[in-house]
Coordinates of C-alpha atoms in Angstrom, one line a residue:
Chain A
M88 CA 132.1 105.5 154.9
T89 CA 130.5 102.2 153.3
S90 CA 129.3 102.6 150.2
A91 CA 128.1 99.7 147.6
F92 CA 131.8 99.7 146.2
S93 CA 133.4 99.0 149.7
P94 CA 132.9 95.7 149.3
R95 CA 134.8 95.5 146.2
Y96 CA 138.2 97.6 147.6
G97 CA 137.4 97.0 151.5
D98 CA 135.9 100.1 153.3
H99 CA 139.9 102.7 153.1
D100 CA 139.5 102.6 149.2
A101 CA 136.2 102.5 148.0
P102 CA 135.6 105.7 145.5
A103 CA 134.2 108.5 147.2
T104 CA 131.3 108.7 144.5
T105 CA 127.8 107.9 145.2
L106 CA 126.2 107.1 141.9
T107 CA 125.6 104.3 141.4
S108 CA 122.7 102.3 139.2
P109 CA 120.8 98.8 138.8
A110 CA 123.2 97.6 136.3
I111 CA 126.6 98.5 138.8
D112 CA 125.2 97.5 141.5
L113 CA 124.9 94.2 140.0
M114 CA 128.3 93.8 138.8
L115 CA 129.5 95.6 142.0
S116 CA 127.6 91.8 143.6
H117 CA 130.1 89.8 141.2
R118 CA 131.4 86.7 142.8
S119 CA 133.4 83.6 140.9
V120 CA 131.2 80.3 141.9
R121 CA 132.4 77.1 142.4
G122 CA 129.8 74.6 143.1
Y123 CA 126.9 74.1 141.4
R124 CA 123.5 72.3 142.1
P125 CA 122.0 70.2 139.7
D126 CA 119.0 72.0 138.5
A127 CA 118.8 73.2 134.7
L128 CA 119.1 76.9 133.7
P129 CA 115.0 77.9 133.3
D130 CA 113.4 78.3 129.9
G131 CA 115.1 80.3 127.4
A132 CA 117.6 81.4 130.4
L133 CA 120.2 80.4 127.1
E134 CA 118.6 81.9 124.8
A135 CA 118.8 85.3 126.4
I136 CA 122.3 85.2 127.8
I137 CA 123.3 84.3 124.0
A138 CA 121.5 87.7 122.6
A139 CA 122.8 89.7 125.5
A140 CA 126.4 88.0 124.1
Q141 CA 125.9 88.6 120.6
S142 CA 124.9 92.6 121.5
A143 CA 128.0 92.8 122.7
A144 CA 130.6 95.5 120.6
T145 CA 132.8 92.9 117.3
S146 CA 134.9 94.5 115.9
S147 CA 134.2 96.0 112.5
N148 CA 131.1 93.6 113.0
L149 CA 133.3 90.6 112.1
Q150 CA 131.6 88.3 114.6
T151 CA 134.7 86.0 114.7
W152 CA 133.7 84.0 117.9
S153 CA 131.7 80.9 118.7
V154 CA 130.0 79.4 121.5
I155 CA 129.6 75.6 122.3
V156 CA 126.9 74.7 125.0
V157 CA 128.6 71.6 126.3
T158 CA 125.6 69.7 128.8
D159 CA 126.0 66.1 127.7
P160 CA 127.7 64.9 131.4
A161 CA 130.4 62.4 129.8
V162 CA 132.0 65.7 128.2
K163 CA 132.1 67.7 131.5
A164 CA 133.4 65.0 132.8
R165 CA 136.8 65.1 130.1
C166 CA 136.6 68.5 130.4
A167 CA 137.2 68.9 134.0
E168 CA 140.0 66.5 133.3
L169 CA 140.9 68.7 130.7
A170 CA 140.8 72.0 133.2
G171 CA 143.2 70.0 135.6
G172 CA 139.9 68.3 137.7
Q173 CA 138.0 71.1 138.3
K174 CA 134.6 69.6 140.0
H175 CA 132.3 72.8 139.4
I176 CA 132.8 72.1 135.6
E177 CA 131.0 68.5 136.0
E178 CA 128.4 69.6 138.4
C179 CA 127.3 73.0 136.7
P180 CA 124.5 72.2 134.5
V181 CA 125.1 74.8 130.9
F182 CA 129.0 75.1 130.2
L183 CA 129.8 77.0 127.8
L184 CA 133.2 76.9 125.9
F185 CA 134.5 79.9 124.2
L186 CA 135.4 79.9 121.0
A187 CA 137.8 82.2 119.0
D188 CA 136.6 81.9 115.6
L189 CA 138.0 82.8 112.1
A190 CA 136.6 79.7 110.6
R191 CA 133.5 81.5 109.7
L192 CA 135.6 84.1 108.7
T193 CA 137.0 81.9 105.9
R194 CA 134.6 79.8 105.0
V195 CA 132.6 82.8 103.9
A196 CA 135.3 84.6 101.5
S197 CA 135.8 81.2 100.7
G198 CA 132.3 81.5 99.4
E199 CA 132.5 84.6 97.7
G200 CA 135.7 83.8 95.7
L201 CA 137.7 86.4 98.5
A202 CA 140.6 86.5 99.4
H203 CA 141.0 85.8 103.4
A204 CA 144.8 86.1 103.7
G205 CA 144.4 88.2 106.6
N206 CA 142.9 85.4 109.2
D207 CA 146.6 84.4 108.9
T208 CA 147.8 87.2 111.3
L209 CA 148.2 87.3 115.2
E210 CA 145.7 90.7 114.7
M211 CA 142.9 88.4 113.2
F212 CA 143.5 86.2 116.6
L213 CA 143.5 88.7 118.9
V214 CA 140.6 90.1 117.2
A215 CA 138.7 86.8 117.5
A216 CA 140.1 87.0 121.5
I217 CA 138.3 90.1 121.8
D218 CA 135.6 89.4 120.6
A219 CA 135.1 86.5 122.4
A220 CA 135.8 87.9 125.7
L221 CA 133.3 90.9 125.5
A222 CA 130.7 88.6 124.4
A223 CA 131.4 86.5 127.4
Q224 CA 130.8 89.2 130.0
N225 CA 127.9 90.4 128.6
A226 CA 126.6 86.3 128.7
C227 CA 127.8 87.0 132.1
V228 CA 126.2 89.4 133.8
A229 CA 123.0 88.3 131.4
A230 CA 123.3 85.0 133.9
E231 CA 123.8 87.0 137.0
S232 CA 121.1 89.1 136.2
L233 CA 118.5 85.8 135.9
G234 CA 119.9 85.1 139.8
L235 CA 122.3 82.6 138.5
S236 CA 125.7 82.0 139.2
T237 CA 129.0 81.9 136.5
V238 CA 132.9 81.2 136.4
Y239 CA 135.2 81.2 133.9
I240 CA 137.9 78.6 133.2
G241 CA 141.0 80.1 131.6
A242 CA 142.0 75.8 132.5
M243 CA 140.6 74.8 128.8
R244 CA 143.5 76.1 127.3
N245 CA 145.6 73.8 129.5
K246 CA 145.3 71.1 126.4
P247 CA 143.8 73.4 123.4
E248 CA 144.3 71.1 121.0
A249 CA 142.1 68.3 123.7
V250 CA 139.7 69.8 124.1
A251 CA 139.2 70.5 120.0
E252 CA 138.8 67.3 119.4
L253 CA 136.5 66.2 121.8
V254 CA 134.1 70.0 120.3
G255 CA 134.9 69.4 116.6
L256 CA 136.9 72.3 116.2
P257 CA 137.5 72.8 112.1
P258 CA 141.3 74.9 112.0
A259 CA 141.1 78.5 112.9
T260 CA 139.0 78.1 115.4
A261 CA 140.3 77.2 119.3
V262 CA 139.1 77.6 123.2
V263 CA 139.6 80.9 124.5
F264 CA 138.3 80.2 128.3
G265 CA 135.3 77.8 129.4
L266 CA 132.0 79.7 131.6
C267 CA 130.2 77.7 133.8
I268 CA 126.9 78.7 134.3
G269 CA 123.9 77.2 137.0
F270 CA 122.9 78.2 140.2
A271 CA 125.0 78.0 143.4
A272 CA 125.3 75.1 145.5
E273 CA 124.6 76.5 149.7
G274 CA 127.6 77.7 150.3
K275 CA 128.7 77.7 147.9
E276 CA 127.9 81.8 146.8
G277 CA 131.1 83.1 147.5
S278 CA 132.2 87.0 148.6
V279 CA 132.8 89.8 146.4
K280 CA 136.8 89.8 146.4
P281 CA 138.2 93.3 146.7
R282 CA 140.1 94.1 144.3
L283 CA 143.0 97.1 144.2
P284 CA 142.7 100.7 144.6
Q285 CA 141.2 102.3 141.8
E286 CA 144.9 104.3 141.9
A287 CA 146.7 101.2 141.2
V288 CA 144.9 99.8 138.0
L289 CA 142.9 104.0 136.6
H290 CA 146.1 106.4 135.4
N291 CA 145.2 109.8 134.9
G292 CA 146.8 110.8 130.8
R293 CA 150.1 108.9 132.1
Y294 CA 150.8 105.7 133.3
Q295 CA 152.6 105.5 136.2
L296 CA 154.8 102.3 137.6
E297 CA 156.9 103.5 140.9
A298 CA 153.1 105.2 142.4
Q299 CA 151.3 102.0 142.3
D300 CA 153.5 100.9 145.1
A301 CA 151.6 102.4 148.3
A302 CA 148.2 100.9 146.5
I303 CA 149.7 97.7 146.3
A304 CA 150.9 97.6 149.4
R305 CA 147.0 98.1 151.1
Y306 CA 145.7 95.6 148.9
N307 CA 148.3 93.2 150.3
D308 CA 146.3 94.0 153.9
A309 CA 143.1 93.8 152.2
M310 CA 143.2 90.5 150.5
A311 CA 144.8 89.6 153.6
A312 CA 141.3 90.5 156.4
F313 CA 139.2 88.9 153.3
N314 CA 141.3 86.3 153.2
E315 CA 141.4 85.7 157.1
R316 CA 137.1 86.6 157.2
E317 CA 136.8 84.4 154.8
R318 CA 138.0 81.4 156.1
A319 CA 140.3 80.8 153.2
S320 CA 143.3 78.1 153.7
T321 CA 146.4 80.7 152.3
T322 CA 147.9 83.1 153.9
T323 CA 150.0 84.3 150.8
P324 CA 150.5 87.5 150.7
W325 CA 148.2 89.3 146.7
T326 CA 151.9 89.4 145.9
V327 CA 153.7 86.2 146.9
H328 CA 150.1 84.4 145.5
S329 CA 150.7 86.8 141.8
A330 CA 154.4 86.6 141.3
R331 CA 154.0 82.5 141.7
R332 CA 152.0 82.5 139.3
V333 CA 153.8 83.5 136.3
A334 CA 157.2 82.2 138.3
G335 CA 158.2 80.1 134.5
P336 CA 157.2 78.0 132.2
E337 CA 156.2 75.4 134.3
S338 CA 153.6 77.9 136.6
L339 CA 151.8 78.3 133.6
S340 CA 149.6 74.5 133.5
G341 CA 151.0 74.2 130.0
R342 CA 150.3 77.1 128.2
H343 CA 153.8 78.2 128.2
V344 CA 153.6 76.7 124.2
L345 CA 150.3 78.0 123.4
M346 CA 151.3 80.4 121.0
Q347 CA 153.2 76.9 118.5
V348 CA 149.7 75.5 119.8
L349 CA 147.4 78.2 118.2
R350 CA 149.5 78.4 115.0
R351 CA 149.3 74.1 114.9
M352 CA 145.7 75.2 115.5
G353 CA 145.5 77.3 112.3
F354 CA 145.9 80.7 113.7
F355 CA 149.0 83.6 112.5
K356 CA 150.3 81.1 110.1
A357 CA 151.4 83.9 108.5
E358 CA 154.0 85.3 111.3
Chain B
M782 CA 106.5 87.5 116.9
T783 CA 107.6 91.0 117.8
S784 CA 109.7 90.8 121.3
A785 CA 112.1 92.7 123.5
F786 CA 115.1 90.5 121.5
S787 CA 113.8 91.0 117.3
P788 CA 115.7 94.4 117.3
R789 CA 118.9 92.5 117.6
Y790 CA 118.2 90.2 115.0
G791 CA 115.4 91.5 112.5
D792 CA 111.7 89.7 113.0
H793 CA 112.7 86.1 111.7
D794 CA 115.7 85.4 113.4
A795 CA 114.7 86.6 116.9
P796 CA 114.7 83.8 119.3
A797 CA 111.6 82.5 121.0
T798 CA 112.0 83.2 124.7
T799 CA 110.2 86.3 126.3
L800 CA 112.5 85.2 129.6
T801 CA 114.5 88.5 130.6
S802 CA 116.1 91.3 132.9
P803 CA 116.8 95.3 133.0
A804 CA 120.1 94.0 132.8
I805 CA 119.1 91.6 129.6
D806 CA 117.4 94.9 128.0
L807 CA 120.2 97.1 128.9
M808 CA 122.7 95.1 127.1
L809 CA 119.9 94.1 123.7
S810 CA 119.9 97.9 123.3
H811 CA 123.8 98.8 123.1
R812 CA 124.3 101.1 119.9
S813 CA 128.1 101.8 119.4
V814 CA 127.9 106.1 118.8
R815 CA 130.2 107.5 117.0
G816 CA 129.6 111.3 117.9
Y817 CA 129.5 113.1 121.2
R818 CA 128.0 116.3 122.8
P819 CA 131.1 118.4 124.5
D820 CA 129.2 117.6 127.9
A821 CA 131.5 115.7 130.8
L822 CA 130.6 112.8 132.6
P823 CA 128.7 113.7 135.7
D824 CA 130.3 113.3 138.9
G825 CA 131.8 110.0 139.9
A826 CA 130.7 108.3 136.9
L827 CA 134.2 107.4 136.5
E828 CA 134.9 105.9 139.4
A829 CA 131.4 104.0 138.9
I830 CA 132.5 102.9 135.7
I831 CA 136.2 101.6 137.3
A832 CA 134.6 100.5 140.0
A833 CA 132.1 98.1 137.5
A834 CA 135.2 97.1 135.4
Q835 CA 137.3 95.7 138.2
S836 CA 133.6 93.3 139.2
A837 CA 134.4 91.4 135.7
A838 CA 136.0 88.5 136.4
T839 CA 139.9 88.4 136.2
S840 CA 142.3 85.3 135.5
S841 CA 143.4 84.2 139.3
N842 CA 142.9 86.9 140.5
L843 CA 145.9 89.2 139.1
Q844 CA 144.5 92.1 137.4
T845 CA 146.6 92.0 134.6
W846 CA 145.5 95.6 133.2
S847 CA 145.0 99.1 133.5
V848 CA 143.4 102.0 132.1
I849 CA 144.4 105.3 131.0
V850 CA 142.1 108.0 131.2
V851 CA 143.0 111.1 128.7
T852 CA 140.8 114.0 128.6
D853 CA 143.4 116.4 127.6
P854 CA 142.0 117.8 123.8
A855 CA 145.4 118.1 122.8
V856 CA 146.1 114.3 123.7
K857 CA 142.6 112.4 121.9
A858 CA 143.4 114.7 118.8
R859 CA 146.8 112.8 118.0
C860 CA 144.6 109.1 119.8
A861 CA 142.3 110.7 117.0
E862 CA 145.0 111.0 114.1
L863 CA 146.5 107.4 115.0
A864 CA 143.2 105.9 113.9
G865 CA 143.3 107.3 110.9
G866 CA 141.1 110.8 111.6
Q867 CA 138.2 109.2 114.3
K868 CA 136.8 112.7 114.6
H869 CA 134.8 111.0 117.9
I870 CA 137.8 110.2 119.7
E871 CA 138.2 114.2 119.8
E872 CA 134.5 114.8 120.8
C873 CA 133.7 112.3 123.1
P874 CA 135.0 113.9 126.6
V875 CA 136.8 110.9 127.6
F876 CA 138.6 108.3 126.2
L877 CA 139.5 105.3 127.8
L878 CA 142.9 103.4 126.5
F879 CA 142.3 99.6 128.0
L880 CA 145.4 98.3 128.7
A881 CA 147.1 94.8 128.7
D882 CA 149.3 95.4 131.4
L883 CA 152.6 93.2 132.4
A884 CA 154.7 95.6 133.8
R885 CA 152.6 96.0 137.1
L886 CA 152.7 92.0 138.1
T887 CA 156.5 91.5 137.0
R888 CA 157.5 94.6 139.4
V889 CA 155.5 93.2 141.9
A890 CA 157.3 90.0 141.8
S891 CA 160.5 91.8 141.1
G892 CA 159.6 94.0 144.7
E893 CA 159.4 90.2 146.1
G894 CA 162.6 89.2 144.6
L895 CA 160.9 86.4 142.8
A896 CA 160.8 85.1 139.3
H897 CA 158.7 86.3 137.3
A898 CA 159.4 84.5 133.3
G899 CA 156.2 83.5 132.8
N900 CA 154.7 86.6 132.0
D901 CA 157.7 86.8 128.4
T902 CA 154.3 83.9 126.8
L903 CA 152.0 84.6 125.1
E904 CA 149.4 82.7 127.1
M905 CA 150.4 85.6 129.7
F906 CA 149.8 88.2 126.9
L907 CA 146.9 87.1 126.3
V908 CA 145.5 86.5 129.9
A909 CA 146.0 90.3 130.0
A910 CA 144.1 91.1 126.7
I911 CA 141.3 89.1 128.0
D912 CA 141.5 90.5 131.6
A913 CA 140.8 94.5 130.0
A914 CA 138.5 93.1 127.8
L915 CA 136.1 91.4 130.1
A916 CA 136.6 95.0 132.3
A917 CA 136.5 97.3 129.7
Q918 CA 133.0 95.2 128.7
N919 CA 131.5 96.3 132.4
A920 CA 132.6 99.4 131.7
C921 CA 130.6 99.9 128.2
V922 CA 127.7 98.4 130.4
A923 CA 128.1 100.3 133.5
A924 CA 128.1 103.5 131.6
E925 CA 124.7 103.1 128.9
S926 CA 123.2 102.1 132.3
L927 CA 124.1 105.6 133.5
G928 CA 122.8 107.3 129.7
L929 CA 125.9 107.2 128.5
S930 CA 126.9 106.1 124.8
T931 CA 130.2 104.2 123.9
V932 CA 132.4 102.8 121.0
Y933 CA 135.6 100.6 121.1
I934 CA 138.3 101.9 118.8
G935 CA 140.4 99.1 117.7
A936 CA 141.9 101.7 115.4
M937 CA 144.1 102.4 118.4
R938 CA 146.6 98.9 117.7
N939 CA 147.0 100.8 114.2
K940 CA 149.7 101.8 115.6
P941 CA 150.7 100.6 119.2
E942 CA 154.4 102.1 119.6
A943 CA 153.4 105.7 118.6
V944 CA 150.6 105.4 121.6
A945 CA 152.5 103.2 124.6
E946 CA 155.0 107.1 123.5
L947 CA 152.6 109.1 123.9
V948 CA 150.5 108.1 127.3
G949 CA 153.9 107.1 128.8
L950 CA 154.0 103.2 129.0
P951 CA 156.8 100.9 130.3
P952 CA 157.2 97.8 128.8
A953 CA 154.8 94.7 129.1
T954 CA 151.7 97.0 128.3
A955 CA 150.5 98.1 125.1
V956 CA 146.7 99.3 124.6
V957 CA 145.1 96.3 123.2
F958 CA 142.0 99.4 122.2
G959 CA 140.1 102.3 122.9
L960 CA 136.9 103.3 124.5
C961 CA 135.1 106.6 123.4
I962 CA 132.6 107.6 126.7
G963 CA 130.2 110.5 126.4
F964 CA 126.4 111.5 125.9
A965 CA 124.9 110.7 122.6
A966 CA 124.8 113.7 119.3
E967 CA 121.3 114.5 118.8
G968 CA 120.8 112.9 115.5
K969 CA 123.8 110.1 116.3
E970 CA 122.3 107.7 118.9
G971 CA 122.5 104.9 116.2
S972 CA 120.0 102.4 115.6
V973 CA 120.5 98.6 117.2
K974 CA 121.8 97.0 114.3
P975 CA 121.3 92.6 113.7
R976 CA 123.8 90.4 114.4
L977 CA 123.9 86.7 113.0
P978 CA 121.2 84.3 114.3
Q979 CA 122.1 82.1 117.3
E980 CA 122.0 78.8 114.8
A981 CA 125.4 80.6 112.9
V982 CA 127.2 81.4 116.1
L983 CA 125.9 78.3 119.7
H984 CA 126.4 75.5 118.7
N985 CA 124.8 72.1 120.6
G986 CA 128.1 70.1 121.7
R987 CA 129.4 70.2 118.2
Y988 CA 131.1 73.2 116.0
Q989 CA 128.9 73.2 112.9
L990 CA 130.6 75.2 109.9
E991 CA 128.8 74.3 107.0
A992 CA 125.4 74.2 108.7
Q993 CA 126.3 77.7 109.2
D994 CA 125.3 78.6 105.6
A995 CA 121.7 78.7 106.1
A996 CA 122.2 81.8 109.3
I997 CA 124.6 83.4 106.9
A998 CA 122.8 84.3 103.2
R999 CA 119.6 85.4 105.8
Y1000 CA 121.6 87.7 107.9
N1001 CA 122.8 89.4 104.5
D1002 CA 118.9 90.3 103.9
A1003 CA 118.6 91.4 107.5
M1004 CA 122.1 93.8 107.3
A1005 CA 120.3 94.8 104.0
A1006 CA 116.8 95.8 105.6
F1007 CA 119.0 97.4 108.2
N1008 CA 120.9 99.3 105.4
E1009 CA 118.0 100.6 103.7
R1010 CA 116.4 101.1 106.1
E1011 CA 119.1 103.7 108.3
R1012 CA 119.7 105.3 105.3
A1013 CA 123.3 103.6 105.3
S1014 CA 126.0 104.7 102.3
T1015 CA 126.7 101.1 101.7
T1016 CA 125.1 98.3 99.3
T1017 CA 127.4 95.4 100.2
P1018 CA 126.5 92.3 101.6
W1019 CA 128.0 91.3 105.2
T1020 CA 129.3 88.4 103.6
V1021 CA 131.8 90.7 101.2
H1022 CA 132.3 93.5 103.6
S1023 CA 133.5 90.8 106.3
A1024 CA 135.6 89.1 103.6
R1025 CA 137.1 92.2 102.3
R1026 CA 138.1 93.3 106.0
V1027 CA 140.3 90.9 105.6
A1028 CA 142.0 90.3 102.1
G1029 CA 145.4 90.4 103.4
P1030 CA 147.5 92.0 104.6
E1031 CA 147.4 95.6 103.5
S1032 CA 143.7 95.6 104.7
L1033 CA 144.7 95.5 108.4
S1034 CA 145.7 99.1 108.7
G1035 CA 149.1 98.3 110.0
R1036 CA 147.9 95.9 112.3
H1037 CA 149.0 92.3 109.9
V1038 CA 152.9 93.1 112.0
L1039 CA 150.9 93.2 115.4
M1040 CA 153.5 90.0 116.6
Q1041 CA 156.2 91.6 115.6
V1042 CA 155.7 95.2 117.4
L1043 CA 154.1 93.8 120.3
R1044 CA 157.4 91.9 120.6
R1045 CA 159.4 95.0 121.1
M1046 CA 156.9 96.6 123.6
G1047 CA 158.8 93.5 125.9
F1048 CA 155.5 90.8 125.4
F1049 CA 155.5 86.6 124.4
K1050 CA 160.3 87.3 124.8
A1051 CA 160.2 83.8 125.6
E1052 CA 158.5 82.7 122.4

């Protein structure tokens, strides 16, 4: 059976449901785009995207995130370089850097003459990173609802201190990822990529590890079919691709020292 | 000027844009709901919500998250207790536990006879937590697009090992937060809560800390007006409320030891 859900799972593993909504259809059609036209965003689009981002839930309404808008070609070029040479960062008209931001909360507490030692924990860094991610995902959906495309840039964590210096970050703030926003270049619109069957990701009441094996094997097939259809250069199975990504410290593009780096940047000093 | 953006910022600080979309309007109308009717979700809603969640971006397509669906009243009651007595967890028909999940990836690598030492870093825990958050925010938007309501439960991090035992988590998985889903009970629909003015959160090219003070002061006023309109029990300014939340280790509901706890659960063993 083919449904709105099929491209996301391949024909064999789409859920049987037909219940959907315009918002769900929009999310199902998400593609990460790595090639942009130079055209600027429509007037007011950035403000609308940020309003959607701020509308996401935030832990205890603390709003421990911020975003830097990068439009300066030289700064985008440096970001592209720090991310290991990702040309789409230079191409997109708006590059957003999402921050875990405990600096505002520390300043707010200091301004009231109150203590803020809780900020010096991994928990508060995690609160801030999750706040940033929830906001960013709303931004992503908002952008796509306006006909724009996006791609997350995790590689902004390759050299977090260099990025911090580039955009003037104070202690207790760090870029957790970037987000390119713009109009997809012709031929760069991409295709909906299949994900793991729901039975691998969705657990009823208790976590099941071994039971995922069959779904993972089918997913290798679905990804092989996708790569062939897309004429992708890779023929590596998803399982092997994924394992290589975490083979060892050297496969993490410098991010294996993130704990020390974030400590130097003012996070979790109490731990 | 009153616009679709006004309830999110209060009349004085709404952005001047009028550009919007149905998806943006949906996100702008988000409210966290803490009271649910017992009614089950519509047929197929959970599968559609999870499909939306899986459609969010995921770092290098590694899909390092999972979700446990909790519907058993006894398990929900225990979750409510572990979260410090949050009655809405018992009330909602579907309680989702979002996991940072490196266990699947470790098993995948082992199955291929490949190394996976990269999983033992803070970076990979963060990748997994961000993956889970991006997925969860799509789930949240999807649920609301179907007329359902939600609330995130960060307090599932108060006692992560007890939660792990309750739902049978293997090493290198942890609940990063919960999400209640259901139909809002009458009178519990809530109101759109104002957020900080965009000028406090959105930085043009470089981060500005001191320049946020004026916007934060106006936000204290906006939240005071909101609390009065909502007849909220609190008259504490947002700045003071927020500072108290991070005053010290004792204000974090047990989460000040999260780094040690996550180490015991199999994360960032290399650091």
